mmCIF file of C-alpha atoms and ligand atoms in Angstrom:
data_model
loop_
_atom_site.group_PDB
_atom_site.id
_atom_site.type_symbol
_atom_site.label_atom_id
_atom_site.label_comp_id
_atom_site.label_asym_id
_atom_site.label_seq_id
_atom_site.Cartn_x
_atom_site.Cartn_y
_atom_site.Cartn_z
ATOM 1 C CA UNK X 1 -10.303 77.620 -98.170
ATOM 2 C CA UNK X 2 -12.614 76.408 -100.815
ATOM 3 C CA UNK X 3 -14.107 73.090 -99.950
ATOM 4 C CA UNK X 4 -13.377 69.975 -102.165
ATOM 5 C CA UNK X 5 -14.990 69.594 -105.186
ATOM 6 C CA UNK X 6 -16.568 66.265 -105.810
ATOM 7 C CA UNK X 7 -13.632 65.370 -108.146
ATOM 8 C CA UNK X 8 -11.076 66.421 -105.941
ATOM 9 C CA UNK X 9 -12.564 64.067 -103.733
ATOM 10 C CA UNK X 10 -13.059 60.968 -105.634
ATOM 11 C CA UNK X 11 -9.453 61.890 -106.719
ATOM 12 C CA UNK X 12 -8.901 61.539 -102.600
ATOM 13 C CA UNK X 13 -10.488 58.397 -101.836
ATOM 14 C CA UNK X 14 -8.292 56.468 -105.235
ATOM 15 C CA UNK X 15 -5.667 57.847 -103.852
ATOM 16 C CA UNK X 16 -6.139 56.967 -100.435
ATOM 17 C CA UNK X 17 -8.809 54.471 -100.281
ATOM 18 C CA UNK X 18 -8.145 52.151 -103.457
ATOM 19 C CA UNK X 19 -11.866 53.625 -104.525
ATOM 20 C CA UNK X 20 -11.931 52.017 -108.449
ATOM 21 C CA UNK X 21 -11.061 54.289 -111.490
ATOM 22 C CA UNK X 22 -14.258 52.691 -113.350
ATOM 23 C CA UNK X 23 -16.259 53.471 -109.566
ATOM 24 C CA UNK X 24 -14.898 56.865 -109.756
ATOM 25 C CA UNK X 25 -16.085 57.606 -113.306
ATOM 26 C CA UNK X 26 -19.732 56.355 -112.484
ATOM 27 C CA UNK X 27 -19.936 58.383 -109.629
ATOM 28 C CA UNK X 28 -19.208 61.633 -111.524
ATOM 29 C CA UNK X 29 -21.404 60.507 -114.247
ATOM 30 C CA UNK X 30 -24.462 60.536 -111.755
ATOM 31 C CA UNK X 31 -23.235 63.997 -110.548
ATOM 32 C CA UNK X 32 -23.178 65.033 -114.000
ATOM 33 C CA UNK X 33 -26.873 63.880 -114.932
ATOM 34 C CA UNK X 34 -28.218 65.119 -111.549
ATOM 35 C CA UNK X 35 -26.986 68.788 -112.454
ATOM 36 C CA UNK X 36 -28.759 68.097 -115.819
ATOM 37 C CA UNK X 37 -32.283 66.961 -114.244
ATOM 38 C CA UNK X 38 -31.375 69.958 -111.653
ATOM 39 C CA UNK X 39 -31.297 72.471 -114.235
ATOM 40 C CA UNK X 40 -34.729 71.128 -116.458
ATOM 41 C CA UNK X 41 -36.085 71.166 -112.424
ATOM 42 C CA UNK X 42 -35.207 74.696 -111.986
ATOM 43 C CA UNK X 43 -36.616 76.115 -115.271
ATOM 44 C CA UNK X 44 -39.729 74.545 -114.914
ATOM 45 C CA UNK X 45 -42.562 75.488 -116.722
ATOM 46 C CA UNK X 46 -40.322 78.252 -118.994
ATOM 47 C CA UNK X 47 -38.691 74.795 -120.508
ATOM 48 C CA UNK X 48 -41.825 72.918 -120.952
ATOM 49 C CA UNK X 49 -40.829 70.273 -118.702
ATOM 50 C CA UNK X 50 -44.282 70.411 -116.217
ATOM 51 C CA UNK X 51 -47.428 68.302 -116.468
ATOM 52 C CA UNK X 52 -47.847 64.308 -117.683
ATOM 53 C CA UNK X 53 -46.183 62.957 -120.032
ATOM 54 C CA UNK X 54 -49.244 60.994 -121.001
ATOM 55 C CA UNK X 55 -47.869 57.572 -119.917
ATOM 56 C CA UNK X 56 -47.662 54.877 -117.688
ATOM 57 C CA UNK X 57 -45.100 53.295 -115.502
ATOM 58 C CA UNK X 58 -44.466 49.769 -114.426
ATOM 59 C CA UNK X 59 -45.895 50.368 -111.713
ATOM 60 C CA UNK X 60 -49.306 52.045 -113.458
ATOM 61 C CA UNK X 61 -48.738 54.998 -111.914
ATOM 62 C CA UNK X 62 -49.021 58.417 -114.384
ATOM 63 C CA UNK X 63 -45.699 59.837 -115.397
ATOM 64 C CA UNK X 64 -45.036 63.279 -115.684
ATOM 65 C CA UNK X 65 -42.524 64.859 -118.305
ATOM 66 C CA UNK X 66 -40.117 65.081 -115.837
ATOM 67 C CA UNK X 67 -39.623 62.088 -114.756
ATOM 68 C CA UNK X 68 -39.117 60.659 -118.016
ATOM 69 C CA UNK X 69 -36.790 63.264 -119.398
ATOM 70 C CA UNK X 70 -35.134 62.683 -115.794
ATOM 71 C CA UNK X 71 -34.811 59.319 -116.805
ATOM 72 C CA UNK X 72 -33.301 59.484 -120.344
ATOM 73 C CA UNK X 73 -31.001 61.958 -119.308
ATOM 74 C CA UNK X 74 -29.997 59.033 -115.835
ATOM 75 C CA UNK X 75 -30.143 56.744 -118.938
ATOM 76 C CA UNK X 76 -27.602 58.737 -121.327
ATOM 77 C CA UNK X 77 -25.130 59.758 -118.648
ATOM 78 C CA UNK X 78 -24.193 56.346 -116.984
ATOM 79 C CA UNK X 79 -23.962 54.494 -120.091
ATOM 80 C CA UNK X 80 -21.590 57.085 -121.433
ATOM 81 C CA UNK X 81 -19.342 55.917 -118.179
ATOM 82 C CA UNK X 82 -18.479 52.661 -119.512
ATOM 83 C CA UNK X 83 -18.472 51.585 -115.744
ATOM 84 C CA UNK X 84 -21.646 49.723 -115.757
ATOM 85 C CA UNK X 85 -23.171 46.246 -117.586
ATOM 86 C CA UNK X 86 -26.632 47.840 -117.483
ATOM 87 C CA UNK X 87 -29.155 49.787 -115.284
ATOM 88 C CA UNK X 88 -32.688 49.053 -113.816
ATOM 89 C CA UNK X 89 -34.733 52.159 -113.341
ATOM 90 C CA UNK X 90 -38.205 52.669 -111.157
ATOM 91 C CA UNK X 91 -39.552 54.257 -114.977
ATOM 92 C CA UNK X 92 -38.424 51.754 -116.919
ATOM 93 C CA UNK X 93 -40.104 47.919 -117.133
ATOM 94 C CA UNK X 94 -37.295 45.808 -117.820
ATOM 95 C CA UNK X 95 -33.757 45.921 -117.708
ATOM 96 C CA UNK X 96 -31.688 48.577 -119.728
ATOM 97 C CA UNK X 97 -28.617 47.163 -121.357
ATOM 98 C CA UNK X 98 -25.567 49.085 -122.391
ATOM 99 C CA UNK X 99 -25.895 50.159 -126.226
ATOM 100 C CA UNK X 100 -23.474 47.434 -128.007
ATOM 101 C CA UNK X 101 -21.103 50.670 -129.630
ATOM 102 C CA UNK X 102 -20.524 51.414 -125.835
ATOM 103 C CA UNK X 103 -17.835 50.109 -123.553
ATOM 104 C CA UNK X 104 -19.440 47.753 -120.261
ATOM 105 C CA UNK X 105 -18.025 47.759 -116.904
ATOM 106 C CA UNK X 106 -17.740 45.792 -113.396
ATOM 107 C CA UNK X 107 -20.729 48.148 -112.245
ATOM 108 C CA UNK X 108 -24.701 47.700 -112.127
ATOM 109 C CA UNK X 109 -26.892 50.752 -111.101
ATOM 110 C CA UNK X 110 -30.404 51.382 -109.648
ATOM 111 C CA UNK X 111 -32.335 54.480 -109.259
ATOM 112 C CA UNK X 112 -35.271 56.181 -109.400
ATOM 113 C CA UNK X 113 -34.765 58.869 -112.017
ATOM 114 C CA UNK X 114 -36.886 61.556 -109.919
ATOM 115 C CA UNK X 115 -38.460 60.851 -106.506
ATOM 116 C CA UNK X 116 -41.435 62.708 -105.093
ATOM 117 C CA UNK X 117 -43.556 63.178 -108.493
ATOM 118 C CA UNK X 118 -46.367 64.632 -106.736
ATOM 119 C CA UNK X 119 -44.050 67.717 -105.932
ATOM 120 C CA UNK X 120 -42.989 68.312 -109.515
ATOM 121 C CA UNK X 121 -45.739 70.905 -110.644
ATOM 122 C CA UNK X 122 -45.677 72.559 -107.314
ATOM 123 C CA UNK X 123 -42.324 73.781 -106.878
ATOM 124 C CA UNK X 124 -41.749 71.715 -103.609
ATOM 125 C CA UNK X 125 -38.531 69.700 -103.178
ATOM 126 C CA UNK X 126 -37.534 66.328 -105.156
ATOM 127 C CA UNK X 127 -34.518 63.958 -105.925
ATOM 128 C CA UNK X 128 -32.768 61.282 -108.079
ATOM 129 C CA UNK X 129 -31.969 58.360 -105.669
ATOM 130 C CA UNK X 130 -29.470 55.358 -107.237
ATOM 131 C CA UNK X 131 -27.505 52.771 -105.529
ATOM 132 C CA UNK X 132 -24.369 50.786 -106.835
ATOM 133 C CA UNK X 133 -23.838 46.746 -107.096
ATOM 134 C CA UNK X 134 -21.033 44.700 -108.284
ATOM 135 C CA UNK X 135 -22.068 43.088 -111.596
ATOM 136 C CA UNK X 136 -21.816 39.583 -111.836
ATOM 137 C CA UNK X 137 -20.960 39.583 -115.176
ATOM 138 C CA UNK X 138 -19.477 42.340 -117.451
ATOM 139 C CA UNK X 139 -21.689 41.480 -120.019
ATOM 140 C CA UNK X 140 -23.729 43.760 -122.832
ATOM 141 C CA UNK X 141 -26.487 41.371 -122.242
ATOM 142 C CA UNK X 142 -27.714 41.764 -118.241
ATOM 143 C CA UNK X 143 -30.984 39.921 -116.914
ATOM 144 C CA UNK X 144 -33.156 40.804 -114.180
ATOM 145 C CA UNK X 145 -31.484 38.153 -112.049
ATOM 146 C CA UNK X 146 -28.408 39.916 -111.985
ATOM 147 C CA UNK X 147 -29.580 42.639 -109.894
ATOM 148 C CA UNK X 148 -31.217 40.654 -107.298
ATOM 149 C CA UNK X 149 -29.030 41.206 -104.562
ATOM 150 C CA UNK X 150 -29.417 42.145 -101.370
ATOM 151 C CA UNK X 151 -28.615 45.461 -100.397
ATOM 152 C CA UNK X 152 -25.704 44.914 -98.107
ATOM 153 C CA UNK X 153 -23.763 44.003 -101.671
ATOM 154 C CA UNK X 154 -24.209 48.441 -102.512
ATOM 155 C CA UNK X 155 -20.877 49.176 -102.743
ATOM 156 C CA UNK X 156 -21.969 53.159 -102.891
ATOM 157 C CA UNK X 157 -25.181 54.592 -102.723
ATOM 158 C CA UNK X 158 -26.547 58.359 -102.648
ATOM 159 C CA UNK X 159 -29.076 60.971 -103.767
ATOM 160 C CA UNK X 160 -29.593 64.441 -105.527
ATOM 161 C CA UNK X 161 -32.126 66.592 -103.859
ATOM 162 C CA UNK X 162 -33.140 69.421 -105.923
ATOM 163 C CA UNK X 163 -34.191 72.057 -103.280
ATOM 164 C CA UNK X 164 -33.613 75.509 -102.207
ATOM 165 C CA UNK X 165 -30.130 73.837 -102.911
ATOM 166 C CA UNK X 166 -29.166 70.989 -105.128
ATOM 167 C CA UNK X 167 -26.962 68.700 -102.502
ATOM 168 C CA UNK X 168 -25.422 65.227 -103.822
ATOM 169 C CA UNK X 169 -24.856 63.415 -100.924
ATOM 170 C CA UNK X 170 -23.175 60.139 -101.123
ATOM 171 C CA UNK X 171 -21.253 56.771 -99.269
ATOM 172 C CA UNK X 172 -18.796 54.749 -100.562
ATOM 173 C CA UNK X 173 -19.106 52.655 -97.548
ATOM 174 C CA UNK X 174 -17.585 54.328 -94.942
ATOM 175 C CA UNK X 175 -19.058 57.089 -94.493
ATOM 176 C CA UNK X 176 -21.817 59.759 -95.542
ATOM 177 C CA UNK X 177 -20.769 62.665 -97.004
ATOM 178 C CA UNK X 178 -22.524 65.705 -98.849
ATOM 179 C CA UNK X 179 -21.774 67.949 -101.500
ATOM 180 C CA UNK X 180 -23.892 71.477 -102.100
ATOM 181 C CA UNK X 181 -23.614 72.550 -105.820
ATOM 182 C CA UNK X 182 -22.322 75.813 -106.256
ATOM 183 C CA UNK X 183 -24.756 78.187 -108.969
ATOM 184 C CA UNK X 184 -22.064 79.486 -110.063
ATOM 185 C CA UNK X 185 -19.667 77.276 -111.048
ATOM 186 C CA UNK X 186 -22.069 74.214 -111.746
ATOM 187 C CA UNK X 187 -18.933 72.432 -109.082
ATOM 188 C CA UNK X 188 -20.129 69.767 -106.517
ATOM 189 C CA UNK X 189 -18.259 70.889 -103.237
ATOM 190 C CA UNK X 190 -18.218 69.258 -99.937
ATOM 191 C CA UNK X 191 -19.771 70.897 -97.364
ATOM 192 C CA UNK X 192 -20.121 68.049 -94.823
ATOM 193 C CA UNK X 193 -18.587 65.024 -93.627
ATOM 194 C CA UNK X 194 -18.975 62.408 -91.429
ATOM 195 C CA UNK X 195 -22.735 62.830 -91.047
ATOM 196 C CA UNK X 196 -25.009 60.910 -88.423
ATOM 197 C CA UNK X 197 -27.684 60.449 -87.927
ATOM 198 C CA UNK X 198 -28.576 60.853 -83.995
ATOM 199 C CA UNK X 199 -29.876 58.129 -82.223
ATOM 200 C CA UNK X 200 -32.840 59.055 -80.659
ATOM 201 C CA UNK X 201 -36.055 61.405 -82.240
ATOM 202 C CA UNK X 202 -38.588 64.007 -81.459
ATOM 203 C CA UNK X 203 -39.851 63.924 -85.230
ATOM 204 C CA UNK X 204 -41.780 61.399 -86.560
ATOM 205 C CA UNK X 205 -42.938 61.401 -90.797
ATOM 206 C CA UNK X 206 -46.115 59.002 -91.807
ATOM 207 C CA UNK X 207 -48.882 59.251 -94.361
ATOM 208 C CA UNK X 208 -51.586 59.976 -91.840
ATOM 209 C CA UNK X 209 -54.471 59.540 -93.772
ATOM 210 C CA UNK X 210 -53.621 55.910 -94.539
ATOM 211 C CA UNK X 211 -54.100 55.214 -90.428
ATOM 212 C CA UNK X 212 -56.780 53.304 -90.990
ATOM 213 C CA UNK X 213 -55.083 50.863 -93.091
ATOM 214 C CA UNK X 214 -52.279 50.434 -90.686
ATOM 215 C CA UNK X 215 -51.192 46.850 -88.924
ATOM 216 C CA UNK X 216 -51.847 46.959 -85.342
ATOM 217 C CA UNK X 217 -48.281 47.440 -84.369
ATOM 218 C CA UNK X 218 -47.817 50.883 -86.476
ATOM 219 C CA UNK X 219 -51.266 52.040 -84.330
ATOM 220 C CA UNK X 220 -49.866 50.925 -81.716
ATOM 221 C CA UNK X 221 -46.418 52.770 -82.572
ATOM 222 C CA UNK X 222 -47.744 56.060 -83.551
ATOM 223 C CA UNK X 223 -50.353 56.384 -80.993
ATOM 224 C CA UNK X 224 -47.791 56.566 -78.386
ATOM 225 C CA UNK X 225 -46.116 59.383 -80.201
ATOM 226 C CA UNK X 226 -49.317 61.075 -80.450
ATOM 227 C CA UNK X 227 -50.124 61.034 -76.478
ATOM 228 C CA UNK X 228 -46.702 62.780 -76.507
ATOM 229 C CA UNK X 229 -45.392 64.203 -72.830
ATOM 230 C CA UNK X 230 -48.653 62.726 -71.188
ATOM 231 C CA UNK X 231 -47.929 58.686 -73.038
ATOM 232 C CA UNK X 232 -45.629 56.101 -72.397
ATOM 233 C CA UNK X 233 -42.765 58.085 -74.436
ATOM 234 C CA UNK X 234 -42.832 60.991 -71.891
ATOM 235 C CA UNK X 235 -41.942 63.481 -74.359
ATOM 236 C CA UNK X 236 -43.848 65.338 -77.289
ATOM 237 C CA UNK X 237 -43.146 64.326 -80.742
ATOM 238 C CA UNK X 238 -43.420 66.538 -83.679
ATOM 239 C CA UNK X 239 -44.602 65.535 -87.107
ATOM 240 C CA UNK X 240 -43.789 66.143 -91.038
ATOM 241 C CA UNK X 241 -44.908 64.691 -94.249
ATOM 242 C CA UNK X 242 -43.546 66.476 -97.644
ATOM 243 C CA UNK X 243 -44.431 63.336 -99.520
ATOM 244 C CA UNK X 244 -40.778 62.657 -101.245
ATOM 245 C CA UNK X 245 -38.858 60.375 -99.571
ATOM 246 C CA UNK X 246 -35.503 62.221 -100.411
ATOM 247 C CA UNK X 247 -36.442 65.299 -98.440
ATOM 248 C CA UNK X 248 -38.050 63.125 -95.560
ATOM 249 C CA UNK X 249 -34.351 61.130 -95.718
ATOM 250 C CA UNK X 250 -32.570 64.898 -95.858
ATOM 251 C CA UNK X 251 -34.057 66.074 -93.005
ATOM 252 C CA UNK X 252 -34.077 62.915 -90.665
ATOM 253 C CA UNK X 253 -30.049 63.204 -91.593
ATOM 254 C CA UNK X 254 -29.796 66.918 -90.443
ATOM 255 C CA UNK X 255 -32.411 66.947 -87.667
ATOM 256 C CA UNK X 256 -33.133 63.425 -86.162
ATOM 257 C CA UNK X 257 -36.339 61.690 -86.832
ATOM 258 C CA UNK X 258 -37.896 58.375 -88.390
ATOM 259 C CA UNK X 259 -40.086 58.096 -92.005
ATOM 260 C CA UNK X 260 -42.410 55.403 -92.163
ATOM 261 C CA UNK X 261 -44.354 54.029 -95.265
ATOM 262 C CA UNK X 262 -45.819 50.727 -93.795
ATOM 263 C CA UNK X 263 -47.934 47.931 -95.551
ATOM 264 C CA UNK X 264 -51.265 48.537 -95.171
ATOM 265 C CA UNK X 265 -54.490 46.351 -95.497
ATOM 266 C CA UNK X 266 -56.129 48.398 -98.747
ATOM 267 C CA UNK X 267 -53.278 46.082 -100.839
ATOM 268 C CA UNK X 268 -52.802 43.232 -98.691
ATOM 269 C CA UNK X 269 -50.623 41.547 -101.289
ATOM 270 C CA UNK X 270 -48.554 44.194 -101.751
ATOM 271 C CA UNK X 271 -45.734 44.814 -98.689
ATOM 272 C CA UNK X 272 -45.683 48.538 -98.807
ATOM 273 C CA UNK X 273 -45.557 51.418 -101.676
ATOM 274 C CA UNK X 274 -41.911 52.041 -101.899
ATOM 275 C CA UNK X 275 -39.835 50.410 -104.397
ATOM 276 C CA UNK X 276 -37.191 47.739 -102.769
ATOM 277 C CA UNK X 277 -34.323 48.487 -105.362
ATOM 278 C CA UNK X 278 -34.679 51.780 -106.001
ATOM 279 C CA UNK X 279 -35.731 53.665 -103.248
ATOM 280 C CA UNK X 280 -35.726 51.627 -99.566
ATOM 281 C CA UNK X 281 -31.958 49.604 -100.305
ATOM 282 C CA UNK X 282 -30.114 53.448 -101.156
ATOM 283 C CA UNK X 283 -31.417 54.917 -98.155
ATOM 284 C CA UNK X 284 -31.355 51.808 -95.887
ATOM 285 C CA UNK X 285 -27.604 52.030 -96.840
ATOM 286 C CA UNK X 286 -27.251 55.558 -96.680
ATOM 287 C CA UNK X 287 -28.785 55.223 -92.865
ATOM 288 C CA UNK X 288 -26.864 52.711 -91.806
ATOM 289 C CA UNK X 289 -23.645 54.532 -92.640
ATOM 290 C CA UNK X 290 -24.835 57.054 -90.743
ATOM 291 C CA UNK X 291 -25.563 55.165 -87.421
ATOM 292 C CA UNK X 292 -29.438 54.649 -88.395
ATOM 293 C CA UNK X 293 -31.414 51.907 -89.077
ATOM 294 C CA UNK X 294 -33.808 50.954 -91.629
ATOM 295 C CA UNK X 295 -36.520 47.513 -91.791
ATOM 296 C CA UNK X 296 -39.329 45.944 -93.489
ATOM 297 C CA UNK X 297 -41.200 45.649 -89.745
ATOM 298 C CA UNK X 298 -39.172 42.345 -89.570
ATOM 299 C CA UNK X 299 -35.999 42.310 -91.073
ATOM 300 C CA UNK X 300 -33.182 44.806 -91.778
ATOM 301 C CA UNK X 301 -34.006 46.017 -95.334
ATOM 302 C CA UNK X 302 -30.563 45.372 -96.203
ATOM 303 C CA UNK X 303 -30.810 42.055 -95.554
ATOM 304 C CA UNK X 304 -33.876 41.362 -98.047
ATOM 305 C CA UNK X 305 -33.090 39.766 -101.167
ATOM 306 C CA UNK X 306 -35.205 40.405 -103.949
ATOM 307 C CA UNK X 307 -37.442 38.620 -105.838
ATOM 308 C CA UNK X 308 -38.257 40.685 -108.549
ATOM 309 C CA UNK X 309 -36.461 43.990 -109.906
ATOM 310 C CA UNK X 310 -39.414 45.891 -109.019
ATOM 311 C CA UNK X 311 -40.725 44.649 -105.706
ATOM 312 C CA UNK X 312 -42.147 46.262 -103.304
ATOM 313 C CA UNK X 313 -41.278 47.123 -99.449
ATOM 314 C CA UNK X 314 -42.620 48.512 -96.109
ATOM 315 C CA UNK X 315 -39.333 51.341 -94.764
ATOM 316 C CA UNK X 316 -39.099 52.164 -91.082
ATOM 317 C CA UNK X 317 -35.713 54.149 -91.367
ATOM 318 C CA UNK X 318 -34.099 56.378 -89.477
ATOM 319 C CA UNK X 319 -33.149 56.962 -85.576
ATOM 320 C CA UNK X 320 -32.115 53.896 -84.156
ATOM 321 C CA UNK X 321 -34.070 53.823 -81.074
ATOM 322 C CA UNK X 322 -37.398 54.386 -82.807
ATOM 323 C CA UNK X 323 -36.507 52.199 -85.673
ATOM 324 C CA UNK X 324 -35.816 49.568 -82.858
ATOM 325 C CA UNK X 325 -38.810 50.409 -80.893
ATOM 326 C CA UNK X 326 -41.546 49.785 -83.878
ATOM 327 C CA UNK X 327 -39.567 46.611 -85.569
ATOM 328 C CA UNK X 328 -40.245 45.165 -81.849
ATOM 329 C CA UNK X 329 -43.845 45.992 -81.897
ATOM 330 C CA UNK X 330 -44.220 44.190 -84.891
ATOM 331 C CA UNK X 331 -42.281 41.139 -83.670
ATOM 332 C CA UNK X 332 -44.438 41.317 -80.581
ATOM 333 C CA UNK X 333 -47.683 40.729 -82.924
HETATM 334 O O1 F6P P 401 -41.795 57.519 -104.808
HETATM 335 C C1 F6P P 401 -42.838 57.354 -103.945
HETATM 336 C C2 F6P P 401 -43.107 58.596 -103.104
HETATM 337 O O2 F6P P 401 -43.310 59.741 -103.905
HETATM 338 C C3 F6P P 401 -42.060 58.884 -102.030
HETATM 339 O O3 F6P P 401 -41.048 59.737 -102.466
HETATM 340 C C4 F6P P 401 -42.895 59.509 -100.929
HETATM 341 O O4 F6P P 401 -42.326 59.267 -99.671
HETATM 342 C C5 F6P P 401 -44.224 58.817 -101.083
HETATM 343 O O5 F6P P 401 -44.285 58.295 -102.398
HETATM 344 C C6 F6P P 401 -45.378 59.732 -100.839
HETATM 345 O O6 F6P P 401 -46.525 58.975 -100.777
HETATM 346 P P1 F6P P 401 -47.989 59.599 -100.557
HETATM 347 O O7 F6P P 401 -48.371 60.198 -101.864
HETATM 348 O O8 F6P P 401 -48.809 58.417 -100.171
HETATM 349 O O9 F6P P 401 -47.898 60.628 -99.475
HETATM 350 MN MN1 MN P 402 -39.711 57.612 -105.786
#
């Protein structure tokens, strides 16, 4: 039989689950812009989309074309939902509101428009990442403070990773599911549920070349990896680093593993590289539906409430046993 389409299923889950009309409609919306940003993706440099766009971020970090036609196009589709009362966005500075001749909604959204920039010109796997909050108010006129909730208030969370195949996958709290889109068709369709994420790992992903601007207990950490069957692990560990975090997050899903982007002392006020709202809170939520784990170091990064839309984090995340194993080490400091 032919495998759910993503529609099919949202149909499912308000028919079965009580999953919100408005919810629903959001949800497809993202599906709908991540087939867009798949398709500029795939055409690459016969649509003109490679190379910078000859601006800065937020974050003073170069964009590239791609991430802000990734974003316009994030920008265009959720608005059009009328299920949200306004969007922040990892591109974007400040807070995007609703345009006044469109509807609002119960809904606010994160997400980084297109994760993994440094893959773009080199034909090597990216993603859109976004997460879901309640909005305190349904209002046209949003301020930063109303997104600065923790992330155990994501209500659904989920990524598009444009790869050999573009998958959506996706929780609405209960469970992880993903969707491969069919070429064909341009149709979402489910091709697995219930995924988890198993407990312990013989894969470990870090930014090597930052190890000498680690904290103690990540050398600590990843030095007993490294002395593998001979260490105090007693079995070899592997490594990878692709350098976007939705393919690190794919992979860890599908074959075990933990991703690490710790603090390190080149910045020492700044408490990692990855973006709190927008990247670590999605896939902290996304792990932890799937029977993984995901801190600062310190603290489940679910349970960290921001300060500012565009904060910063350290992300352990992943298997829970290794997740575990390095959180302690830092504890033990
Ligand atoms: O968005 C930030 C990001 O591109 C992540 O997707 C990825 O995990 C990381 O940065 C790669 O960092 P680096 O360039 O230090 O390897
Ligand atoms: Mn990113």
């Amino acid at each position: 039989m032919t495998p759910f389409s993503l529609q099919q299923y949202l149909s499912l889950e308000q028919r079965e689950h009580g999953l919100d009309p408005a919810l629903a409609r959001l949800i497809f919306g993202i599906s709908d812009a991540c087939a867009m940003i798949g398709s500029k993706v795939r055409s690459g440099a016969l649509a003109g989309v490679l190379g910078l766009a000859g601006t800065e971020n937020v974050q003073g970090e170069d964009q590239k074309k791609l991430d802000v036609i990734s974003n316009d196009i994030f920008v265009e589709a959720v608005a059009r939902t009328a299920s949200v009362s306004g969007m922040v966005s990892e591109e974007v500075d400040h807070v995007i509101r609703v345009p006044d001749e469109l509807p609002v909604g119960p809904y606010l959204i994160c997400f980084d428009p297109l994760d993994g920039s440094s893959n773009i010109d080199i034909n090597v796997s990216i993603g859109s990442i976004f997460s879901i909050l309640p909005a305190p108010r349904i209002t046209h006129d949003v301020s930063d403070a109303d997104f600065l909730q923790p992330g155990r208030n994501i209500l659904a969370a989920g990524y598009c990773i444009y790869g050999p195949q573009t998958q959506l996958v996706l929780t609405l709290g209960r469970s992880l599911v993903m969707f491969t889109r069919d070429p064909a068709t341009g149709t979402f369709r489910l091709t697995r549920e219930e995924v988890k994420v198993s407990e312990s790992a013989k894969e470990f992903a870090i930014n090597m070349s930052n190890q000498r601007f680690w904290e103690p207990a990540v050398q600590r950490y990843v030095s007993e990896l490294l002395q593998g069957a001979e260490g105090p692990r007693a079995k070899n560990y592997n490594m990878r680093w692709i350098a976007a975090m939705v393919a690190e997050v794919h992979r860890i899903l599908q074959r075990g593993g933990i991703f690490m982007y710790p603090r390190d002392s080149r910045n020492p006020d700044r408490p990692g590289k990855l973006r709190l709202m927008y990247e670590a809170a999605p896939m902290a939520k996304i792990m932890e539906t799937a029977g993984g784990a995901a801190t600062n170091g310190l603290q489940p990064i679910l349970d960290i409430v921001p300060q500012g839309i565009h904060e910063r984090v350290a992300v352990f995340l992943g298997a829970k046993e290794e997740v575990t194993r390095v959180t302690e080490y830092h504890k033990a400091k």
